[in-house]
Amino acid sequence: MQEQSSRAALVLSEDYLEHKPGHTHPEHPNRLVSIHRMIDSCFKEVFPVITPALATLEQLELVHTPTYIKKVMKTAEQPSTSLAPDTPASSRTYHCAWLAVGGCIKALDCLLSGEFDSCFALVRPPGHHAQRDRAGGFCVFNNLAV
């Protein structure tokens, strides 16, 4: 029996580094910077890199309320604010969170189309703790639920 090789891909974007919750916050861009460096030095030729696209408003509204989405959009007007006690936001958080949802959707599309056998979305801010109408646990939009 012949072994089949599996094709794996990575979804990532430098834009995810623009979400800056503050130097002392655990969900810091340097976490992803380190991963990017490792990929560039060890895995650049191994895993294709897939560029994410922004999620659509309709996709976000599958999980989040319009009022909450507007609240997150308003963070783009402020250099520093907070969406929850543990979820700070900067002026680029809205864009990054929107792109994180799009990145997860892109990874799923790659799997469902059969283009890849596995796909890892290196997104931030994370999303799995976000609720329908509020942020939490460093998470803005629940990219997994969408």
Short mmCIF file of C-alpha atoms in Angstrom, two decimals:
data_model
loop_
_atom_site.label_atom_id
_atom_site.label_comp_id
_atom_site.label_asym_id
_atom_site.label_seq_id
_atom_site.Cartn_x
_atom_site.Cartn_y
_atom_site.Cartn_z
CA MET A 1 0.00 0.00 0.00
CA GLN A 2 1.42 3.36 -1.02
CA GLU A 3 1.45 6.17 1.53
CA GLN A 4 -0.22 9.40 0.52
CA SER A 5 1.42 12.65 1.43
CA SER A 6 -0.79 15.19 3.09
CA ARG A 7 -0.78 18.79 1.96
CA ALA A 8 -0.86 21.35 4.72
CA ALA A 9 -1.05 25.12 4.46
CA LEU A 10 -0.79 28.14 6.72
CA VAL A 11 -3.12 31.14 6.73
CA LEU A 12 -1.25 34.19 7.96
CA SER A 13 -0.86 37.91 7.45
CA GLU A 14 1.48 40.58 8.73
CA ASP A 15 -1.69 42.63 9.38
CA TYR A 16 -2.39 40.50 12.46
CA LEU A 17 0.61 42.16 14.12
CA GLU A 18 -1.21 45.51 14.06
CA HIS A 19 -3.50 44.53 16.95
CA LYS A 20 -1.59 46.02 19.89
CA PRO A 21 -3.21 45.44 23.28
CA GLY A 22 -0.21 46.85 25.18
CA HIS A 23 3.30 45.76 26.12
CA THR A 24 2.29 43.97 29.32
CA HIS A 25 -0.71 42.13 27.90
CA PRO A 26 -0.19 38.35 27.40
CA GLU A 27 -1.76 38.40 23.92
CA HIS A 28 1.10 40.41 22.45
CA PRO A 29 2.17 40.65 18.77
CA ASN A 30 5.62 39.24 19.61
CA ARG A 31 4.04 35.82 20.03
CA LEU A 32 3.16 35.80 16.34
CA VAL A 33 6.41 37.51 15.31
CA SER A 34 8.33 34.54 16.77
CA ILE A 35 6.16 32.09 14.84
CA HIS A 36 6.62 34.07 11.60
CA ARG A 37 10.41 33.96 12.06
CA MET A 38 10.36 30.22 12.60
CA ILE A 39 8.22 29.69 9.49
CA ASP A 40 10.51 31.91 7.41
CA SER A 41 13.65 30.11 8.57
CA CYS A 42 12.44 26.50 8.66
CA PHE A 43 9.17 25.96 6.84
CA LYS A 44 8.90 28.53 4.05
CA GLU A 45 9.33 25.88 1.35
CA VAL A 46 7.29 23.25 3.19
CA PHE A 47 3.93 24.91 3.79
CA PRO A 48 2.15 27.14 1.28
CA VAL A 49 1.05 30.44 2.82
CA ILE A 50 -2.54 31.46 2.19
CA THR A 51 -3.46 35.14 2.42
CA PRO A 52 -6.67 35.78 4.36
CA ALA A 53 -9.50 38.04 3.25
CA LEU A 54 -11.73 40.14 5.46
CA ALA A 55 -14.91 38.44 6.61
CA THR A 56 -18.13 39.95 5.34
CA LEU A 57 -20.57 41.78 7.57
CA GLU A 58 -23.09 39.03 6.86
CA GLN A 59 -20.63 36.42 8.14
CA LEU A 60 -20.01 38.37 11.36
CA GLU A 61 -23.74 38.82 11.91
CA LEU A 62 -24.19 35.04 11.90
CA VAL A 63 -22.74 35.11 15.41
CA HIS A 64 -22.54 38.72 16.64
CA THR A 65 -25.18 41.38 17.16
CA PRO A 66 -25.10 44.49 14.95
CA THR A 67 -24.76 46.61 18.11
CA TYR A 68 -21.66 44.73 19.21
CA ILE A 69 -20.10 44.86 15.72
CA LYS A 70 -20.60 48.66 15.71
CA LYS A 71 -18.99 48.90 19.15
CA VAL A 72 -15.91 47.09 17.84
CA MET A 73 -15.88 49.27 14.70
CA LYS A 74 -15.68 52.38 16.91
CA THR A 75 -12.35 51.20 18.34
CA ALA A 76 -10.81 52.23 15.00
CA GLU A 77 -11.38 55.84 16.05
CA GLN A 78 -9.35 55.48 19.28
CA PRO A 79 -5.64 54.84 19.83
CA SER A 80 -6.35 52.80 22.97
CA THR A 81 -9.55 51.55 24.58
CA SER A 82 -11.04 48.42 26.12
CA LEU A 83 -13.77 46.09 24.92
CA ALA A 84 -13.73 44.11 28.19
CA PRO A 85 -11.61 44.22 31.35
CA ASP A 86 -9.20 41.68 29.84
CA THR A 87 -9.60 42.70 26.18
CA PRO A 88 -7.88 45.97 25.31
CA ALA A 89 -8.17 47.39 21.81
CA SER A 90 -6.17 49.75 19.63
CA SER A 91 -7.04 51.59 16.44
CA ARG A 92 -6.23 48.50 14.31
CA THR A 93 -7.97 45.90 16.49
CA TYR A 94 -11.18 46.14 14.48
CA HIS A 95 -9.37 45.44 11.19
CA CYS A 96 -7.33 42.60 12.70
CA ALA A 97 -10.34 40.94 14.33
CA TRP A 98 -12.32 41.18 11.08
CA LEU A 99 -9.35 39.65 9.22
CA ALA A 100 -8.98 36.91 11.86
CA VAL A 101 -12.53 35.77 11.14
CA GLY A 102 -11.78 35.89 7.42
CA GLY A 103 -8.59 33.89 7.98
CA CYS A 104 -10.46 31.11 9.74
CA ILE A 105 -13.08 31.05 7.00
CA LYS A 106 -10.30 30.89 4.37
CA ALA A 107 -8.70 27.93 6.17
CA LEU A 108 -12.02 26.11 6.25
CA ASP A 109 -12.64 26.86 2.57
CA CYS A 110 -9.23 25.35 1.72
CA LEU A 111 -10.16 22.18 3.59
CA LEU A 112 -13.69 21.84 2.22
CA SER A 113 -12.51 22.37 -1.35
CA GLY A 114 -9.97 19.57 -0.96
CA GLU A 115 -7.13 21.91 -1.86
CA PHE A 116 -5.38 21.00 1.40
CA ASP A 117 -5.69 18.17 3.92
CA SER A 118 -4.93 20.46 6.84
CA CYS A 119 -4.70 24.18 7.33
CA PHE A 120 -3.53 26.20 10.32
CA ALA A 121 -4.79 29.76 10.69
CA LEU A 122 -2.24 31.87 12.59
CA VAL A 123 -4.64 34.67 13.49
CA ARG A 124 -4.93 37.29 16.18
CA PRO A 125 -6.67 38.55 18.10
CA PRO A 126 -8.01 35.16 19.14
CA GLY A 127 -11.76 34.65 19.11
CA HIS A 128 -12.98 31.56 20.94
CA HIS A 129 -14.00 33.40 24.16
CA ALA A 130 -15.96 36.19 22.44
CA GLN A 131 -19.70 36.03 22.95
CA ARG A 132 -22.57 37.18 20.76
CA ASP A 133 -22.64 40.66 22.24
CA ARG A 134 -19.31 41.12 24.00
CA ALA A 135 -15.58 40.51 24.01
CA GLY A 136 -13.79 38.46 26.63
CA GLY A 137 -10.68 36.42 27.31
CA PHE A 138 -8.60 38.59 24.91
CA CYS A 139 -11.10 37.67 22.14
CA VAL A 140 -13.01 40.15 19.96
CA PHE A 141 -15.02 38.21 17.32
CA ASN A 142 -15.65 34.49 17.75
CA ASN A 143 -13.91 33.36 14.59
CA LEU A 144 -14.51 29.69 15.39
CA ALA A 145 -18.26 30.11 15.76
CA VAL A 146 -18.56 32.10 12.53
#
